[in-house]
Every structure is written in C-alpha cells, then in structure tokens.
mmCIF file of C-alpha atoms in Angstrom:
data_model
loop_
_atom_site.group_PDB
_atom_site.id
_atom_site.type_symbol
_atom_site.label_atom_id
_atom_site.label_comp_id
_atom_site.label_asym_id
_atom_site.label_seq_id
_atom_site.Cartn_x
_atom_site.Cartn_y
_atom_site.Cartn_z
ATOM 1 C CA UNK A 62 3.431 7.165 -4.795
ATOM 2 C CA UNK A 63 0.868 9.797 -4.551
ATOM 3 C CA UNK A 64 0.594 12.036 -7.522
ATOM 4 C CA UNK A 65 -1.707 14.509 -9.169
ATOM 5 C CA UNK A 66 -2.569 15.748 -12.283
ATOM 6 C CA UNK A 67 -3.344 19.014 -13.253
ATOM 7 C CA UNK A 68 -4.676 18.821 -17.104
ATOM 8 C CA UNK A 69 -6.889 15.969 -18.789
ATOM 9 C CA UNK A 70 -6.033 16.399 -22.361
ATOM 10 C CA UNK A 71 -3.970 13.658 -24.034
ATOM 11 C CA UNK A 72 -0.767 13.944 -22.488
ATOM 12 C CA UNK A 73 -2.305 14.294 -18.929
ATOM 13 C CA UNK A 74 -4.856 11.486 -19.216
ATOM 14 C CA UNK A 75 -2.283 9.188 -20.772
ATOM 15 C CA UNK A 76 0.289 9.954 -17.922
ATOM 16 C CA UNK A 77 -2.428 8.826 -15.868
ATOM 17 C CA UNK A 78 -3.235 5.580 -17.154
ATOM 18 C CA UNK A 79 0.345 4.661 -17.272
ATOM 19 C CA UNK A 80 1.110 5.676 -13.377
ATOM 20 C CA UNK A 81 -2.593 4.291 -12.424
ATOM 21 C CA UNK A 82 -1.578 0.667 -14.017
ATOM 22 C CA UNK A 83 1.371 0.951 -11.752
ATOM 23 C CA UNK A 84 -0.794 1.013 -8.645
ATOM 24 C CA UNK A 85 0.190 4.470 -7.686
ATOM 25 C CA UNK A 86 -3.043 6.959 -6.448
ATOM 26 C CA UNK A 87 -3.174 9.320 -9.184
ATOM 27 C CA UNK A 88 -5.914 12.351 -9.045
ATOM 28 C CA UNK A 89 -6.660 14.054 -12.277
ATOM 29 C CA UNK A 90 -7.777 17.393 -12.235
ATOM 30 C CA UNK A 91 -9.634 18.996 -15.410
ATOM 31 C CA UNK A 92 -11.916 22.508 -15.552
ATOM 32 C CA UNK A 93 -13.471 20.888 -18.817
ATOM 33 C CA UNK A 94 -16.770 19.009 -17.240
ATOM 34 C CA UNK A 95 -17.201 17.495 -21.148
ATOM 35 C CA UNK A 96 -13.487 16.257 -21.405
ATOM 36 C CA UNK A 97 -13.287 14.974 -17.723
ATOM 37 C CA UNK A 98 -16.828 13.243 -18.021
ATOM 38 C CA UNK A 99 -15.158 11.380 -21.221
ATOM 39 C CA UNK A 100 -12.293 9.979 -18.882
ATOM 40 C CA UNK A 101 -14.708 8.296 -16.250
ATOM 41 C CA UNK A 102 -14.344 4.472 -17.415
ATOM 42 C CA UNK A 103 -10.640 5.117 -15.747
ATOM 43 C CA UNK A 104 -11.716 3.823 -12.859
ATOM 44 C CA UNK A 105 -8.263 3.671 -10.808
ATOM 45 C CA UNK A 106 -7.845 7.002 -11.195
ATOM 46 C CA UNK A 107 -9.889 9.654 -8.802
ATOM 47 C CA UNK A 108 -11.479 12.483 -11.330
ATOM 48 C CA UNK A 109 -11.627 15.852 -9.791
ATOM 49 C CA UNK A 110 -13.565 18.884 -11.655
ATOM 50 C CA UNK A 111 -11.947 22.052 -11.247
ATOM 51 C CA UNK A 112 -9.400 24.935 -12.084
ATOM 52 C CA UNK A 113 -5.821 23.461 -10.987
ATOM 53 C CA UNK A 114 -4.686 27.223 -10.439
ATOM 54 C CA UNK A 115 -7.497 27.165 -7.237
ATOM 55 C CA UNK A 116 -5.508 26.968 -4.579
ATOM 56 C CA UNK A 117 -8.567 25.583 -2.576
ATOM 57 C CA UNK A 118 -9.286 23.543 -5.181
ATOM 58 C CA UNK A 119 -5.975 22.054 -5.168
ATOM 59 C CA UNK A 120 -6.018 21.263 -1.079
ATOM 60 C CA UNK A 121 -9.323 19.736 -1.727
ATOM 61 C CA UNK A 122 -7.575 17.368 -4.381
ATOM 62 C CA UNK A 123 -5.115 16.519 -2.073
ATOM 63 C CA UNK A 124 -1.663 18.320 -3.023
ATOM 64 C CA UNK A 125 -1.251 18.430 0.906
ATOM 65 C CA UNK A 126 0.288 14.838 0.781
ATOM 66 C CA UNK A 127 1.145 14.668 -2.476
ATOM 67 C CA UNK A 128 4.526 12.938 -3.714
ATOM 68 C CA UNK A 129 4.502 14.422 -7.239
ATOM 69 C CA UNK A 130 2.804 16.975 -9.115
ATOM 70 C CA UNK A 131 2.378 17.170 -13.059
ATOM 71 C CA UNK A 132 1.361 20.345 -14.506
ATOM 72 C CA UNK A 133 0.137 19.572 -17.730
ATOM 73 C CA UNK A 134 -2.291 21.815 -19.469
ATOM 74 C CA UNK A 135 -1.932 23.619 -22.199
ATOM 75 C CA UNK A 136 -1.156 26.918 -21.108
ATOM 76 C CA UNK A 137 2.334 27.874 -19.957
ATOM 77 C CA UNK A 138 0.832 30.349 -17.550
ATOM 78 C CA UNK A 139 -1.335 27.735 -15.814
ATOM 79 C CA UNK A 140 1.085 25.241 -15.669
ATOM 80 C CA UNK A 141 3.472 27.894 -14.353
ATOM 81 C CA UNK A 142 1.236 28.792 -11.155
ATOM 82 C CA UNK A 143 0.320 25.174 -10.698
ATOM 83 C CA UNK A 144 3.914 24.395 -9.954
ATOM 84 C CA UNK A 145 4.315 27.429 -7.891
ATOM 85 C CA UNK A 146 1.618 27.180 -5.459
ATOM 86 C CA UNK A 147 2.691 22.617 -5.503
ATOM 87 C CA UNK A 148 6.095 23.986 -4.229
ATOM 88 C CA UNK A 149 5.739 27.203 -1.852
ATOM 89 C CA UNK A 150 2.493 26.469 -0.851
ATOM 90 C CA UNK A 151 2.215 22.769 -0.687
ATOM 91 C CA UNK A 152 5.570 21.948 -0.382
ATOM 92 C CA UNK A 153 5.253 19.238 -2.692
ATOM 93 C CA UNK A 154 9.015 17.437 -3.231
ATOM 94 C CA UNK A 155 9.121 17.403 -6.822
ATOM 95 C CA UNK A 156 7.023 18.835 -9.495
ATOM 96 C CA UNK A 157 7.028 18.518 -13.297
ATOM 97 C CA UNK A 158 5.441 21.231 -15.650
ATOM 98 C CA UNK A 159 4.744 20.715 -19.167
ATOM 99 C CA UNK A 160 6.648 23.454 -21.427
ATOM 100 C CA UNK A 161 3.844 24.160 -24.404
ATOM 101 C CA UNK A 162 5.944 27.049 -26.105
ATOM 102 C CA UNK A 163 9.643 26.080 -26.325
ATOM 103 C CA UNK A 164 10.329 30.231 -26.047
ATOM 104 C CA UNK A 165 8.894 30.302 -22.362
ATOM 105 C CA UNK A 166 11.091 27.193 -21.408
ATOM 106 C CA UNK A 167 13.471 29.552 -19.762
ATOM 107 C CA UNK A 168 10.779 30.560 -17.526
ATOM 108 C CA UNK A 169 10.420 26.755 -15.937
ATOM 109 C CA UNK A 170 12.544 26.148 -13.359
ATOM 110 C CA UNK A 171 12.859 26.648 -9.137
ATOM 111 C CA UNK A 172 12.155 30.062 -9.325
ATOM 112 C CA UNK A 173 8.827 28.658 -10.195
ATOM 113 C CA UNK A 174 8.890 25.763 -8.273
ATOM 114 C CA UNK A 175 9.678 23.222 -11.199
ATOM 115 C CA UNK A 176 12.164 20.753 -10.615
ATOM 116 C CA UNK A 177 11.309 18.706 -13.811
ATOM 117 C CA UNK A 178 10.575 21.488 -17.386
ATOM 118 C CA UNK A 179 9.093 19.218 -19.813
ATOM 119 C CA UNK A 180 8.898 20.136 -23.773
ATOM 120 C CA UNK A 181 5.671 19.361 -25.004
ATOM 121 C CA UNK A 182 7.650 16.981 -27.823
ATOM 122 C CA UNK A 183 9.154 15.061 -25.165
ATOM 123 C CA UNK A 184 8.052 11.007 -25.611
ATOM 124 C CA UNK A 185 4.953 10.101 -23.081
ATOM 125 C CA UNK A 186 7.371 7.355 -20.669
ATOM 126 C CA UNK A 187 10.573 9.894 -20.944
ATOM 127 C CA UNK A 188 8.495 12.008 -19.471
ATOM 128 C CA UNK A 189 7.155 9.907 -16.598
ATOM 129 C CA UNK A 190 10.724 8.995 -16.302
ATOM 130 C CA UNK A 191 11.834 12.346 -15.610
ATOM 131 C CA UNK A 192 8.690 13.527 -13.737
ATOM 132 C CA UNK A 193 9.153 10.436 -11.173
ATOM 133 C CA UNK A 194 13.162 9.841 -11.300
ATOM 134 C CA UNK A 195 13.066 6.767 -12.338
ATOM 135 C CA UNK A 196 15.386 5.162 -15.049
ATOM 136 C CA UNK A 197 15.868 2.576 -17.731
ATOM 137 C CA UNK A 198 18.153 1.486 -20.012
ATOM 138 C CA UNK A 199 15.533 0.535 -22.625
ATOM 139 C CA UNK A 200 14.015 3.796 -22.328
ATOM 140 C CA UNK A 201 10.608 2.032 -20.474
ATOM 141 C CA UNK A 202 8.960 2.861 -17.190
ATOM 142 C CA UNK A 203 9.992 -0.202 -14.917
ATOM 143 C CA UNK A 204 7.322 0.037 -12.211
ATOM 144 C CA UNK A 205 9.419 -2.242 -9.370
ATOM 145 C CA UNK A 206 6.975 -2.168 -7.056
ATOM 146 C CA UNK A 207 3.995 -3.604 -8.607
ATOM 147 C CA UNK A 208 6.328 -5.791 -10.750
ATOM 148 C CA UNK A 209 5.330 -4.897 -14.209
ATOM 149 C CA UNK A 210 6.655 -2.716 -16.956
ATOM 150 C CA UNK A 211 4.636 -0.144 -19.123
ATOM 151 C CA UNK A 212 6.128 0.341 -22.906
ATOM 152 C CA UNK A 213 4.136 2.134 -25.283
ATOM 153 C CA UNK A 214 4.014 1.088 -29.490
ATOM 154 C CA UNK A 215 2.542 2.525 -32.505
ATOM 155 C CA UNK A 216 0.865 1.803 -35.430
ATOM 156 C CA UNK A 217 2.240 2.440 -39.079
ATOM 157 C CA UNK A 218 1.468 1.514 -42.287
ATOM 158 C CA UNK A 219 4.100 -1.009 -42.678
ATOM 159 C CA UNK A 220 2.815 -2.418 -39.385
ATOM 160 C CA UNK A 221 2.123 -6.042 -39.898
ATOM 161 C CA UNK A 222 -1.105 -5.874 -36.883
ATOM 162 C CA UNK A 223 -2.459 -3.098 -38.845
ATOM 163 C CA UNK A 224 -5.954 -3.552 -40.253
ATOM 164 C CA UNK A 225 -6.198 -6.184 -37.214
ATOM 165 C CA UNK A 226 -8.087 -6.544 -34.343
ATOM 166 C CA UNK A 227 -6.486 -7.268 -30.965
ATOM 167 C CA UNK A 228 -7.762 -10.540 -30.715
ATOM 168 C CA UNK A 229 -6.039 -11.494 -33.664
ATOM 169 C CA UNK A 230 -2.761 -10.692 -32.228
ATOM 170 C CA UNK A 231 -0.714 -13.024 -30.116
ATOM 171 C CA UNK A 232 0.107 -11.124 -26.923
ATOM 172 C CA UNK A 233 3.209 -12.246 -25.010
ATOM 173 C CA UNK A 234 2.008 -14.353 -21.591
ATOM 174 C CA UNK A 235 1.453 -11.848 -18.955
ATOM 175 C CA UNK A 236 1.045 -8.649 -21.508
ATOM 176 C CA UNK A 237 -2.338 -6.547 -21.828
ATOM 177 C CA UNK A 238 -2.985 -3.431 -23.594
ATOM 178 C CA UNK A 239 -4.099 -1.129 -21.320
ATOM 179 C CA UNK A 240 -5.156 1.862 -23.676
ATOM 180 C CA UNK A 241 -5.135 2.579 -27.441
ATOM 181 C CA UNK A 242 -4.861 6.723 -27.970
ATOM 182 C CA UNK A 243 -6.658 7.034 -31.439
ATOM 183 C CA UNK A 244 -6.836 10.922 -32.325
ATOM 184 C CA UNK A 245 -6.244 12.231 -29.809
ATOM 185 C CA UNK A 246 -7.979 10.098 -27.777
ATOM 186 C CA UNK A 247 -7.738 7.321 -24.963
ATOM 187 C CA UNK A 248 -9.789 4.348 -25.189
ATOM 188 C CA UNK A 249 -10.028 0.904 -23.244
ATOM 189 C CA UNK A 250 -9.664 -1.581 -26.150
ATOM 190 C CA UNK A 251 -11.913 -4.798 -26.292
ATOM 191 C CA UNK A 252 -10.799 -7.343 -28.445
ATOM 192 C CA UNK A 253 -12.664 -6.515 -31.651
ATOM 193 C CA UNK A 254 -10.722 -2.855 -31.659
ATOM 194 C CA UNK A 255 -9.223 -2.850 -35.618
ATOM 195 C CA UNK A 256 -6.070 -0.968 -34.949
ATOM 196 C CA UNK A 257 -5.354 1.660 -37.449
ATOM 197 C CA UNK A 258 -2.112 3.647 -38.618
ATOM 198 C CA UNK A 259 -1.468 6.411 -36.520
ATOM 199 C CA UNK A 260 -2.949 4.446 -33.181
ATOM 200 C CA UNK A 261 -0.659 4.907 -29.977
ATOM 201 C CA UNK A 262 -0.970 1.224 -27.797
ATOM 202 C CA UNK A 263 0.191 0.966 -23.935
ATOM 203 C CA UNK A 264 0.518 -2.072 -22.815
ATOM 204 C CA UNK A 265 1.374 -3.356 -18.947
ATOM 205 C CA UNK A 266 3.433 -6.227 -18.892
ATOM 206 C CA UNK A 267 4.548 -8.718 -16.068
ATOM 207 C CA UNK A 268 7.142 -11.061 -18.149
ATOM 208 C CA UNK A 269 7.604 -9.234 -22.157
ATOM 209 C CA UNK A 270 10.803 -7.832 -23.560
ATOM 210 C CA UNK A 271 10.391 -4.895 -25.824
ATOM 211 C CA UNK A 272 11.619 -7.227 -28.389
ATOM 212 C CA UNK A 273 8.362 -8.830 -27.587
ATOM 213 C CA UNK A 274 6.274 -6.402 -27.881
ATOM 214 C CA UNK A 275 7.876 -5.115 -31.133
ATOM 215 C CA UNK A 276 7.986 -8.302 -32.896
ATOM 216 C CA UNK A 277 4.063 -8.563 -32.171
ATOM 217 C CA UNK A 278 2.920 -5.721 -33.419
ATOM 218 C CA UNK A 279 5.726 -4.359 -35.666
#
C-alpha cells in the first residue's frame, strides 16, 4: 500500500513506523526542517520537507498514486484542506484526518473529503485500523502481507521490565521492538535503553501472542 503522511509530530511519525515495518511505502511530510531532520534514522520511510496544504508540494510527494492519505497535524484547518485537495484533487480512495478539537469533529467528513475522522484520543493501532480498513479481534494491526503483527505496550510503575534495559528482557522468538516513544518522542532502541514509566514500546512480531508480549513486559 502506498500511503502518505501529512504531519511528523508523534502521532504522525509513529503511524509511520508502524505502516513502514509492514513494508508498505510510506512518505512523511513535515514543514518543521528541525522536527523532520530528527526523524531521519527512519530509513524505510521517504522524508519530504514541506507544507502538506501545497498542492504542488503534495504532487511532488506523490498523492497522485497514493492508496491512503493521513492528515495528521495539529491544526484542524490543515488537516481539513489536506483531505480536501487528497480527495477532489487527487482522487485519493480513502483518506483519514486527525480531529485535534473534538468541537470541529462535525466538520470531518465527505464534504471534506474524509472518509476516516479520527479523535486525537483515539489509540495509535485503532487508528491505523480505521485509517487502512483493516480489522482484529485483539485490537492489533495484523499486517497479512508481510506476515507479522505490530502491538504496541507501555510502561508503568508496577511494570515488572521497568528500571530494565532491553537486553535484560526475554523477547518472544521472532519479536523486536521497533521504537520506544519516550516524551514525546520516537527512538530506535539498542539494547542498553533502561525503559522508564511512561515509555510507549512497538514491537513487530512474526510468531508472539499479545499474551506474549504482555507477560514480558507487564
């Protein structure tokens, strides 16, 4: 699946990783030259400085032969245009817009060329699930076609790997964690990452349960 990005800030750069680790081609596009340049160790994902709301800028991104757009800054009124000008102009077959301020929810939907209104509350892989129709039972993002499943965990106080380093934990076979979000922020985690209370893990998985993954890290 081709999809694009329009936003970089922690719900768009996560959304990224996930779909990325999935082997779809995801483009991110971010105005912010200092929060984009902080995203460049994501190396399957193509990194494209500009304003979303550009309709040049958007061709040039590729929204021509796009499957999916995500509109997922943090203004209403960008992510409201962004859809727009994905549906009439692009014709892009389904597009997802972030809704920042629940009283402007009312404003996202075809009129607008949103097929997919997203409150900003909304859990990161309910979201993908909506944005990209797929479904699961276990509320995870089963990515069938490159055969692996992406489930996301956090960190609490009571939870036993915190104070830990990931090489201290015992991973299922088949399981890494693809990013730790730690205020805010994604990282690639190395093995001597201590994870703290309030971290946000994603793993990518080829063979673990959710049980799993709960049982190590919870």
């Amino acid at each position: 699946m081709k999809i694009l990005i329009a936003g970089a800030g922690r719900l768009g750069s996560q959304i990224a990783q996930v779909l990325a680790a999935g082997n779809n081609d995801v483009t991110l596009v971010e105005q912010d030259g200092t929060r984009l340049s902080a995203l460049a160790h994501l190396s399957r994902v193509r990194l494209v400085l500009g304003d979303a709301c550009d309709t040049s800028l958007m061709e040039h991104a590729g929204s021509l032969t796009c499957d999916l757009v995500i509109a997922a800054t943090g203004r209403d009124e960008d992510n409201l245009v962004i859809s727009m000008v994905a549906k009439r102009r692009f014709g892009v077959a389904r597009v997802a817009a972030r809704v920042n301020d629940a009283e402007n929810a009312w404003l996202f939907d075809q009129r607008w060329g949103v097929d997919v209104a997203v409150p900003t509350a909304t859990p990161l892989i309910s979201l993908i699930e909506e944005a990209t129709g797929a479904t699961d039972t276990v509320a995870l993002l089963r990515l069938s076609k490159a055969g692996v499943e992406v489930m996301e965990t956090a960190i609490t106080e009571r939870s036993r790997a915190a104070g830990h380093t990931l090489g201290e934990i015992s991973l299922p076979a088949g399981t890494v964690v693809a990013s730790v979000v730690r205020d805010g922020r994604p990282t690639v985690p190395g093995p001597d990452m201590r994870l703290l209370p309030g971290d946000e893990l994603l793993l990518v998985s080829h063979e673990a349960t959710e049980h799993e993954i709960h049982a190590a890290f919870q």
